[in-house]
């Protein structure tokens, strides 16, 4: 599988860790963010992603600190 969206990095990493530990992630969890040092945010798109995720019923989010609602 080829993924070109950098914001998918964290979600893929979480899926791998979940599989290795044989522990499923919460069903209402949305994850996005680029895996880098320091962690990069999705910028303004991050807030839009959170809004869309909420519309789809996600109730938890694991995101870069810079994308926390209310931060600019």
XYZ file of C-alpha atoms in Angstrom:
72
model
C 0.000 0.000 0.000
C 1.300 3.439 -0.834
C 0.214 6.413 1.272
C 1.116 9.903 0.100
C -0.752 11.904 2.760
C 1.726 12.831 5.545
C -1.132 13.256 8.039
C -1.749 9.495 7.784
C 1.636 8.719 9.397
C 0.362 8.674 12.971
C -2.730 6.626 12.098
C -0.618 3.965 10.363
C 1.804 3.878 13.298
C -1.071 3.478 15.772
C -2.537 0.649 13.688
C 0.809 -1.166 13.684
C 1.252 -0.781 17.449
C -2.334 -1.885 18.020
C -1.722 -5.000 15.948
C 1.600 -5.842 17.613
C 0.060 -5.512 21.077
C -3.125 -7.303 20.025
C -5.134 -4.452 21.516
C -7.730 -2.717 19.347
C -7.975 1.043 19.263
C -11.242 2.626 20.434
C -13.902 2.498 17.709
C -14.700 6.211 17.989
C -11.048 7.338 17.804
C -9.747 9.421 14.914
C -5.964 9.745 14.483
C -3.980 12.036 12.213
C -0.614 13.739 12.182
C 2.806 13.528 10.613
C 5.388 11.459 12.458
C 8.491 13.653 12.617
C 10.680 15.362 15.179
C 9.227 17.622 16.352
C 5.703 16.423 15.631
C 4.144 18.410 12.845
C 0.579 19.532 12.724
C -1.809 19.500 9.825
C -2.111 23.287 10.102
C -5.505 24.830 9.402
C -6.566 21.578 7.750
C -6.327 19.922 11.178
C -9.259 21.894 12.531
C -11.320 21.001 9.473
C -10.420 17.329 9.883
C -11.597 17.437 13.500
C -14.898 19.042 12.482
C -15.488 16.423 9.789
C -14.544 13.602 12.169
C -17.085 14.884 14.710
C -19.773 14.936 11.998
C -18.943 11.282 11.274
C -19.433 10.340 14.935
C -15.858 10.219 16.217
C -15.713 11.208 19.886
C -11.964 10.938 20.588
C -8.966 12.295 18.691
C -5.246 11.633 18.850
C -3.611 14.559 17.069
C -0.500 16.761 17.215
C -0.596 19.271 20.074
C -0.557 22.138 17.568
C -3.969 21.006 16.268
C -5.638 21.164 19.677
C -8.827 23.231 19.330
C -8.291 26.806 20.417
C -4.562 26.843 19.498
C -3.249 28.971 16.671
